[in-house]
Coordinates of C-alpha atoms and ligand atoms in Angstrom, one line a residue:
M1 CA 0.0 0.0 0.0
L2 CA 1.0 3.5 -0.7
L3 CA -0.2 6.4 1.4
I4 CA 0.1 9.9 -0.1
K5 CA 0.0 12.1 2.9
G6 CA -0.5 15.8 3.4
G7 CA -1.2 16.9 -0.1
T8 CA -4.0 19.0 -1.7
V9 CA -6.2 16.9 -3.9
V10 CA -7.3 18.7 -7.1
T11 CA -10.1 17.3 -9.2
S12 CA -12.0 18.9 -12.1
E13 CA -14.5 20.2 -9.5
R14 CA -12.6 21.3 -6.4
R15 CA -9.5 21.4 -4.2
F16 CA -9.3 19.8 -0.7
R17 CA -6.9 18.5 1.8
A18 CA -6.9 14.7 1.9
D19 CA -4.6 11.7 2.1
V20 CA -4.9 9.2 -0.7
L21 CA -4.4 5.5 0.0
C22 CA -3.4 3.3 -3.0
D23 CA -3.8 -0.5 -2.6
D24 CA -1.6 -3.3 -3.9
G25 CA -4.1 -4.0 -6.7
G26 CA -3.4 -0.6 -8.3
K27 CA -6.5 1.1 -7.2
I28 CA -7.3 4.0 -5.0
A29 CA -8.6 2.5 -1.7
A30 CA -9.5 5.7 0.2
V31 CA -9.5 9.5 -0.1
Q32 CA -9.7 10.9 3.4
A33 CA -8.3 13.6 5.7
D34 CA -5.6 12.5 8.2
M35 CA -5.6 8.8 7.5
E36 CA -3.7 6.4 9.7
A37 CA -1.0 4.6 7.7
P38 CA -1.9 0.9 7.4
T39 CA 0.8 -1.4 8.7
G40 CA 3.5 -2.0 6.1
S41 CA 2.4 0.9 3.9
T42 CA 4.9 3.2 2.2
I43 CA 4.2 6.9 3.1
V44 CA 4.8 9.5 0.5
D45 CA 5.0 13.1 1.9
A46 CA 2.9 15.3 -0.4
D47 CA 3.2 18.4 1.8
G48 CA 3.0 21.4 -0.5
L49 CA 2.1 19.3 -3.5
L50 CA -1.1 18.9 -5.5
V51 CA -2.4 15.4 -5.9
M52 CA -4.0 15.2 -9.3
P53 CA -5.2 12.4 -11.6
G54 CA -2.4 11.3 -13.9
G55 CA -2.6 12.9 -17.3
I56 CA -4.4 11.1 -20.2
D57 CA -3.0 11.9 -23.6
P58 CA -5.7 10.9 -26.1
H59 CA -3.6 11.6 -29.2
T60 CA -0.2 10.0 -29.7
H61 CA 1.6 8.2 -32.6
M62 CA 4.2 5.8 -31.1
E63 CA 6.3 4.0 -33.7
M64 CA 3.8 4.9 -36.4
P65 CA 4.8 4.2 -40.0
F66 CA 4.2 7.5 -41.7
M67 CA 5.4 9.4 -44.8
G68 CA 8.0 6.7 -45.7
T69 CA 9.5 6.4 -42.2
T70 CA 8.5 5.4 -38.6
A71 CA 8.1 7.6 -35.6
S72 CA 11.1 7.2 -33.4
D73 CA 9.5 7.0 -30.0
D74 CA 8.1 3.5 -29.5
F75 CA 5.4 2.4 -27.0
Y76 CA 8.0 1.9 -24.3
T77 CA 10.1 5.0 -24.6
G78 CA 7.1 7.2 -25.4
T79 CA 5.0 6.1 -22.4
A80 CA 8.1 6.3 -20.2
A81 CA 8.6 9.9 -21.3
G82 CA 4.9 10.5 -20.5
L83 CA 5.4 9.2 -17.0
A84 CA 8.3 11.6 -16.5
G85 CA 5.9 14.5 -17.3
G86 CA 2.9 13.2 -15.2
T87 CA 1.0 11.4 -18.0
T88 CA -0.1 7.9 -17.0
S89 CA -2.2 6.8 -20.0
I90 CA -2.4 7.4 -23.7
I91 CA -4.8 6.7 -26.5
D92 CA -2.8 5.9 -29.7
F93 CA -4.0 5.4 -33.2
V94 CA -4.2 2.2 -35.1
I95 CA -3.5 3.0 -38.8
P96 CA -4.3 0.1 -41.2
E97 CA -1.8 -0.4 -44.0
H98 CA -3.2 -0.2 -47.5
G99 CA -5.4 -3.3 -47.9
Q100 CA -5.0 -4.4 -44.3
S101 CA -8.2 -5.0 -42.3
L102 CA -9.0 -2.9 -39.3
H103 CA -9.0 -5.9 -37.1
D104 CA -5.6 -7.1 -38.3
A105 CA -4.2 -3.6 -37.9
W106 CA -5.6 -3.5 -34.3
K107 CA -3.8 -6.8 -33.6
T108 CA -0.5 -5.4 -35.0
W109 CA -0.8 -2.4 -32.7
R110 CA -1.7 -4.6 -29.7
S111 CA 1.5 -6.4 -30.2
K112 CA 3.6 -3.3 -30.8
A113 CA 2.2 -1.8 -27.6
E114 CA 3.0 -4.8 -25.3
K115 CA 6.2 -3.0 -24.4
A116 CA 4.4 0.1 -23.1
S117 CA 5.3 1.2 -19.5
A118 CA 2.0 3.0 -18.9
D119 CA -1.7 2.2 -19.8
Y120 CA -2.9 2.6 -23.3
G121 CA -5.9 2.3 -25.6
F122 CA -6.5 2.7 -29.3
H123 CA -8.6 4.7 -31.7
V124 CA -8.8 2.8 -35.0
A125 CA -8.5 4.8 -38.3
V126 CA -11.0 4.2 -41.1
T127 CA -9.2 5.0 -44.3
H128 CA -11.6 3.5 -46.9
W129 CA -15.1 1.9 -47.0
D130 CA -16.3 -1.6 -47.8
D131 CA -18.2 -4.5 -46.2
Q132 CA -15.1 -5.7 -44.3
V133 CA -14.7 -2.3 -42.6
H134 CA -18.4 -2.3 -41.7
Q135 CA -17.9 -5.7 -40.1
D136 CA -14.6 -5.0 -38.4
M137 CA -16.0 -1.9 -36.8
E138 CA -18.5 -4.1 -35.0
T139 CA -15.8 -6.7 -34.0
L140 CA -13.6 -3.9 -32.6
V141 CA -16.4 -2.4 -30.6
R142 CA -17.9 -5.6 -29.4
D143 CA -14.8 -7.7 -28.7
C144 CA -11.7 -5.5 -28.7
G145 CA -12.4 -2.6 -26.3
V146 CA -12.4 0.1 -29.1
N147 CA -15.0 2.9 -28.8
S148 CA -13.6 5.5 -31.2
F149 CA -12.6 5.7 -34.8
K150 CA -10.4 8.2 -36.6
H151 CA -10.8 9.9 -39.9
F152 CA -8.3 11.9 -41.9
M153 CA -9.8 14.6 -44.1
A154 CA -6.2 15.4 -45.1
Y155 CA -3.2 13.4 -46.5
K156 CA -4.5 12.9 -50.0
N157 CA -3.6 9.6 -51.6
A158 CA -2.6 8.2 -48.3
L159 CA -5.0 8.3 -45.3
M160 CA -7.6 10.8 -46.6
V161 CA -11.3 9.7 -46.7
D162 CA -13.9 11.3 -48.9
D163 CA -17.2 12.5 -47.4
E164 CA -19.0 9.4 -48.4
T165 CA -16.6 7.1 -46.6
F166 CA -16.7 9.4 -43.6
L167 CA -20.6 9.4 -43.6
N168 CA -20.7 5.6 -43.8
S169 CA -18.3 5.3 -41.0
M170 CA -20.1 7.8 -38.8
R171 CA -23.4 6.0 -39.4
R172 CA -21.9 2.7 -38.5
A173 CA -20.1 4.2 -35.4
G174 CA -23.5 5.6 -34.3
E175 CA -25.1 2.2 -34.6
L176 CA -22.4 0.6 -32.5
G177 CA -22.1 3.3 -29.9
A178 CA -18.7 4.5 -30.9
L179 CA -17.3 8.0 -31.2
C180 CA -15.9 9.4 -34.5
T181 CA -12.8 11.6 -34.4
V182 CA -11.4 13.6 -37.2
H183 CA -8.3 15.4 -38.5
A184 CA -10.0 18.4 -40.1
E185 CA -8.1 19.8 -43.0
N186 CA -9.3 19.9 -46.6
G187 CA -6.8 17.4 -48.2
D188 CA -7.6 18.4 -51.8
A189 CA -6.9 22.1 -51.1
V190 CA -3.7 21.2 -49.3
S191 CA -2.5 19.1 -52.2
F192 CA -3.5 21.8 -54.7
L193 CA -1.5 24.5 -52.7
Q194 CA 1.5 22.2 -52.2
E195 CA 1.7 21.7 -56.0
T196 CA 1.3 25.4 -56.6
L197 CA 4.0 26.3 -54.1
L198 CA 6.5 23.7 -55.4
K199 CA 6.0 24.8 -59.0
A200 CA 6.7 28.4 -57.9
G201 CA 10.0 27.2 -56.4
N202 CA 8.9 27.3 -52.7
T203 CA 10.4 24.1 -51.6
G204 CA 11.5 24.9 -48.0
P205 CA 9.6 24.6 -44.6
A206 CA 8.4 28.1 -44.9
A207 CA 5.9 26.8 -47.6
H208 CA 4.4 24.3 -45.2
P209 CA 2.0 26.8 -43.4
L210 CA 1.2 28.4 -46.7
S211 CA 0.0 25.0 -48.0
R212 CA -2.4 24.6 -45.1
P213 CA -3.9 28.0 -44.3
P214 CA -6.5 28.5 -41.5
S215 CA -9.4 28.5 -44.0
V216 CA -8.5 24.9 -45.1
E217 CA -8.9 23.8 -41.5
G218 CA -12.0 25.9 -40.9
E219 CA -13.8 24.5 -44.0
A220 CA -13.0 20.9 -43.1
A221 CA -14.1 21.4 -39.4
Q222 CA -17.4 22.9 -40.6
R223 CA -17.9 20.1 -43.2
A224 CA -17.2 17.4 -40.6
I225 CA -19.8 19.0 -38.3
T226 CA -22.3 19.1 -41.2
L227 CA -21.7 15.5 -41.9
A228 CA -22.0 14.6 -38.2
T229 CA -25.4 16.4 -38.3
V230 CA -26.4 14.4 -41.4
S231 CA -25.5 11.1 -39.7
N232 CA -26.8 12.3 -36.4
T233 CA -23.7 11.3 -34.5
P234 CA -21.3 13.0 -32.0
L235 CA -18.0 14.2 -33.3
Y236 CA -14.5 14.8 -31.7
I237 CA -12.2 17.1 -33.7
V238 CA -8.5 16.5 -33.0
H239 CA -5.8 19.2 -32.9
V240 CA -8.0 22.3 -33.3
S241 CA -5.6 25.1 -34.2
T242 CA -7.6 28.0 -35.6
R243 CA -10.2 30.5 -34.7
E244 CA -12.3 29.3 -37.6
A245 CA -12.5 25.7 -36.3
T246 CA -13.0 26.9 -32.7
E247 CA -15.9 29.0 -33.8
A248 CA -17.4 26.2 -35.9
I249 CA -17.4 24.0 -32.8
A250 CA -18.8 26.6 -30.5
N251 CA -21.6 27.4 -33.0
A252 CA -22.4 23.7 -33.4
R253 CA -22.6 23.4 -29.6
L254 CA -24.9 26.4 -29.4
R255 CA -27.2 24.5 -31.8
G256 CA -27.1 21.5 -29.3
L257 CA -24.8 19.3 -31.3
Q258 CA -22.4 17.0 -29.5
V259 CA -19.1 18.2 -30.9
Y260 CA -15.8 18.2 -28.9
G261 CA -12.5 19.9 -29.6
E262 CA -9.0 18.9 -28.7
V263 CA -6.1 21.4 -28.4
L264 CA -2.3 20.7 -28.5
P265 CA -0.2 22.9 -26.1
Q266 CA 2.2 23.6 -28.9
H267 CA -0.5 25.4 -30.8
L268 CA -1.0 27.6 -27.7
V269 CA 2.7 28.5 -27.6
F270 CA 4.2 28.7 -31.1
D271 CA 3.3 30.8 -34.1
E272 CA 4.1 30.6 -37.7
S273 CA 7.4 32.4 -37.3
V274 CA 9.0 29.1 -36.4
Y275 CA 9.0 28.3 -40.1
Q276 CA 11.0 31.4 -41.0
S277 CA 14.3 30.2 -39.5
S278 CA 17.2 30.4 -41.9
D279 CA 18.3 27.1 -40.4
W280 CA 16.5 24.5 -42.5
L281 CA 16.7 21.8 -39.8
K282 CA 15.3 24.1 -37.1
A283 CA 12.3 25.1 -39.2
S284 CA 11.7 21.5 -40.4
R285 CA 11.4 20.3 -36.8
Y286 CA 8.2 22.3 -36.4
V287 CA 6.6 20.8 -39.5
M288 CA 3.4 19.3 -38.3
S289 CA -0.2 19.4 -39.4
P290 CA -2.1 21.6 -38.8
P291 CA 0.9 24.0 -38.8
F292 CA 1.6 26.8 -36.3
R293 CA -0.5 29.8 -36.9
E294 CA -0.5 33.5 -36.8
K295 CA -0.6 34.5 -33.1
S296 CA -4.2 35.7 -32.9
H297 CA -5.4 32.1 -33.2
Q298 CA -4.0 31.3 -29.8
Q299 CA -6.4 33.7 -28.2
A300 CA -9.3 31.7 -29.7
L301 CA -7.9 28.4 -28.5
W302 CA -7.4 29.7 -24.9
G303 CA -10.9 31.2 -25.0
G304 CA -12.3 27.9 -26.2
L305 CA -10.5 26.0 -23.4
S306 CA -11.4 28.4 -20.6
S307 CA -15.0 28.7 -21.7
G308 CA -15.5 25.0 -22.1
Q309 CA -16.1 25.0 -25.9
L310 CA -12.9 23.1 -26.3
H311 CA -12.4 20.1 -24.1
T312 CA -9.2 18.2 -24.0
T313 CA -5.5 18.7 -24.5
A314 CA -3.3 16.1 -26.2
T315 CA 0.1 16.2 -27.9
D316 CA -0.1 14.4 -31.2
H317 CA 3.2 13.1 -30.1
C318 CA 4.9 12.0 -33.3
C319 CA 8.7 12.0 -33.3
F320 CA 11.1 12.2 -36.2
C321 CA 14.8 12.7 -35.8
R322 CA 17.1 14.7 -38.0
S323 CA 17.8 12.1 -40.7
Q324 CA 14.0 11.5 -41.0
K325 CA 13.2 15.2 -41.2
E326 CA 15.9 15.5 -43.9
M327 CA 13.9 13.3 -46.2
G328 CA 12.3 16.6 -47.2
L329 CA 15.4 18.6 -47.7
T330 CA 14.5 19.6 -51.3
N331 CA 10.8 19.3 -51.0
F332 CA 8.8 20.4 -47.9
T333 CA 5.9 18.0 -48.7
R334 CA 8.2 15.1 -47.9
I335 CA 9.2 16.3 -44.4
P336 CA 7.6 13.8 -42.1
N337 CA 4.8 15.7 -40.3
G338 CA 4.9 15.5 -36.6
V339 CA 6.5 16.9 -33.4
P340 CA 7.3 15.5 -29.9
G341 CA 5.6 16.6 -26.8
I342 CA 4.2 13.9 -24.5
E343 CA 6.7 14.7 -21.7
D344 CA 6.0 18.4 -21.6
R345 CA 2.2 18.7 -22.1
M346 CA 1.3 19.1 -18.5
S347 CA 4.1 21.6 -17.6
I348 CA 3.4 23.7 -20.7
L349 CA -0.3 23.9 -19.9
W350 CA 0.3 24.6 -16.2
H351 CA 2.8 27.3 -16.9
H352 CA 1.1 29.1 -19.7
G353 CA -2.5 28.3 -18.5
V354 CA -2.6 28.3 -14.7
V355 CA 0.5 30.4 -14.0
G356 CA -0.5 32.6 -16.9
G357 CA -4.0 33.2 -15.3
K358 CA -6.0 31.7 -18.2
I359 CA -7.3 28.5 -16.5
T360 CA -7.8 27.3 -12.9
P361 CA -6.1 24.2 -11.4
E362 CA -9.5 22.5 -11.6
Q363 CA -9.8 23.3 -15.3
F364 CA -6.2 22.1 -15.7
V365 CA -7.3 18.7 -14.3
A366 CA -10.4 18.7 -16.5
L367 CA -8.3 19.5 -19.6
T368 CA -5.5 17.0 -18.9
S369 CA -7.5 14.0 -17.8
T370 CA -11.1 14.2 -16.6
N371 CA -12.8 15.5 -19.7
T372 CA -10.8 13.0 -21.8
A373 CA -11.9 10.1 -19.5
R374 CA -15.5 11.2 -19.9
I375 CA -15.5 11.7 -23.6
F376 CA -13.8 8.3 -24.3
N377 CA -15.8 6.5 -21.6
I378 CA -13.1 5.4 -19.2
H379 CA -14.3 7.7 -16.5
S380 CA -15.0 4.9 -14.0
R381 CA -11.3 4.2 -14.0
K382 CA -9.3 7.2 -15.1
G383 CA -9.3 11.0 -14.6
M384 CA -10.6 10.9 -11.0
I385 CA -9.1 10.8 -7.5
V386 CA -11.8 8.7 -5.9
E387 CA -12.1 5.3 -4.2
G388 CA -12.1 2.5 -6.7
A389 CA -10.5 4.4 -9.5
D390 CA -7.1 3.4 -10.9
A391 CA -4.2 4.7 -8.8
D392 CA -2.9 6.9 -11.6
I393 CA -1.7 10.0 -9.8
V394 CA 0.7 12.8 -10.3
L395 CA 2.1 14.7 -7.4
W396 CA 2.5 18.2 -8.8
D397 CA 4.7 20.9 -7.6
P398 CA 3.0 24.1 -8.6
S399 CA 5.9 26.3 -7.8
A400 CA 8.9 24.3 -8.9
S401 CA 10.5 25.2 -12.3
R402 CA 12.5 23.4 -14.9
T403 CA 14.1 24.2 -18.1
I404 CA 13.1 21.9 -21.0
S405 CA 15.8 20.4 -23.1
A406 CA 16.5 17.5 -25.4
A407 CA 19.6 16.9 -23.4
T408 CA 17.5 15.9 -20.4
H409 CA 14.2 14.7 -21.8
H410 CA 13.2 11.1 -22.0
Q411 CA 11.6 11.1 -25.4
N412 CA 13.5 9.1 -28.0
V413 CA 14.1 12.0 -30.4
D414 CA 17.0 14.3 -31.0
Y415 CA 15.3 17.7 -30.3
N416 CA 12.6 19.3 -28.2
I417 CA 10.3 22.0 -29.6
Y418 CA 10.3 23.7 -26.2
E419 CA 14.2 23.7 -26.0
G420 CA 15.3 26.3 -23.4
M421 CA 11.9 27.2 -22.2
T422 CA 11.7 27.5 -18.4
V423 CA 8.3 26.4 -17.0
T424 CA 6.8 26.5 -13.6
G425 CA 4.8 23.5 -12.6
V426 CA 6.6 20.2 -12.4
A427 CA 5.6 16.5 -12.0
K428 CA 7.4 15.5 -8.8
K429 CA 6.2 12.0 -8.7
T430 CA 4.1 10.0 -11.1
I431 CA 2.2 7.0 -9.8
S432 CA 0.8 4.3 -12.0
Q433 CA -0.9 1.1 -10.6
S434 CA 0.0 2.3 -7.1
R435 CA 3.7 2.4 -8.0
I436 CA 6.0 5.4 -8.1
L437 CA 7.4 5.3 -11.6
W438 CA 8.8 8.8 -11.7
D439 CA 10.4 9.9 -8.5
D440 CA 11.7 13.4 -8.5
G441 CA 14.1 12.9 -11.4
T442 CA 14.4 9.2 -11.3
L443 CA 12.5 7.2 -13.9
R444 CA 11.5 3.7 -13.0
A445 CA 9.3 2.9 -16.0
E446 CA 9.2 -0.7 -16.7
R447 CA 9.0 -2.2 -20.2
G448 CA 5.6 -4.1 -20.5
Q449 CA 4.1 -2.8 -17.4
G450 CA 1.4 -0.8 -19.1
R451 CA -2.0 -2.4 -19.6
Y452 CA -4.4 -2.3 -22.5
V453 CA -7.4 -0.3 -21.4
E454 CA -10.6 -1.6 -22.9
R455 CA -13.2 1.1 -23.5
A456 CA -16.8 0.1 -23.6
P457 CA -19.2 1.5 -26.2
F458 CA -21.6 4.3 -25.4
K459 CA -25.1 3.0 -24.9
K460 CA -26.4 4.7 -28.0
K461 CA -25.5 7.7 -30.2
T462 CA -26.6 9.9 -27.3
S463 CA -25.4 7.8 -24.4
D464 CA -25.5 9.0 -20.8
S465 CA -21.7 9.3 -20.8
L466 CA -21.6 11.4 -23.8
T467 CA -24.5 13.7 -22.9
E468 CA -23.2 14.2 -19.4
A469 CA -19.7 14.4 -20.7
V470 CA -18.8 18.0 -20.8
S471 CA -21.2 20.9 -20.5
Ligands
LIG501 O1 1.7 16.3 -38.3 C1 1.1 15.5 -37.6 N1 0.1 15.9 -36.9 N2 1.5 14.2 -37.7 C2 0.8 13.1 -37.2 C3 -0.4 12.7 -38.0 C4 -1.6 13.6 -37.7 O2 -2.0 14.3 -38.6 O3 -2.1 13.6 -36.6
LIG502 ZN1 -10.6 -8.9 -31.8
LIG503 ZN1 -3.8 14.8 -37.5
LIG504 ZN1 -2.1 12.8 -34.9

């Protein structure tokens, strides 16, 4: 048993002084003030620390084959880095290869993820439509613990779906009680702009944001919402990066639609100037989609998060080292899209959000775990400090600072987008399954210790969980 003593528990609702007892089965056994330590228990002094649910990152790409290479953080190193930053579970994406069935792809990802050191689940990408996909979606929901599917409106000739495929998938997901998620960028427009830019001789990273302007995201977000209205299903939009998409979501919600939006901390912090560096490598390291935007979009994202119109934070953690980024040396469209971030999500959000006066500690908890647990239906286990929940806990020092650097991070990648940034708000200890796996600078992550977290379907299109999810 582990007794966390003297800390301040923070949930998405409130803050209170209580001790937290974690049992040997990896569950929270009690949350109570001034608890007696059971015989043989280990006592952790949490004086001056906040006791919060471990972070859930619902958007990662560990060892994902993408754009001719494979993301460099695998399920072990990536989840271990997450633990070092206070994140205790992830939801990663199963991406079927061309011609591979969804169910086979899910099995491939299950086996890749066996080495994970923290808990994980999967969204499964639907990249085309046929009877097999229709059938596999049912198998995945019924037998495999999957309750969400992913759709890419971008990445033409690779992962992109057309509206018809998306509609078929949404209708099927609705029948099964699963949630559809979407990468909203108009892939045809991106492809058109990429060709135009290349023809005009714009081959460097500075062309990347020009090929994916805000309107291209805004249009796709609005279209996804329209299609979700046609199919009468809820929708979760990943990596919202623009005012346009934020407004589309807020307007849909005002009309009573169940639409959720996810924000990546990097979009709150960086703007498009990162692509202007004269150092090619430096600029290429920020190539991700959607790209970093003109600064005014950040205000919309913060407004969305603080007003409750945007609901979760994730990282889209997708690491590529120098030699991989260099695949696009002469052509920006070949730079593997993706940036690292799982280790720093919580610190960045605390520093810029809580310390910056934009969100409260309770909202921080909602945005890093509780809302995600509700939206993806793992709320009975995750995202809460309550008896019976998983003992996934971060002991947070709200006033400690650290300077982020690739020299000290645990992510398996040769750079950090936040290099040199000093942040206040640090994960002191991270507890998973009642065990301290990050202990004030010492990482005790173990290969294979993470568990696959099955996620049950929602009862119906408008299940209790979804309707009560986030107001
Ligand atoms: O650039 C990104 N975001 N790479 C990962 C794939 C995706 O679009 O999420
Ligand atoms: Zn199965
Ligand atoms: Zn995406
Ligand atoms: Zn992604």
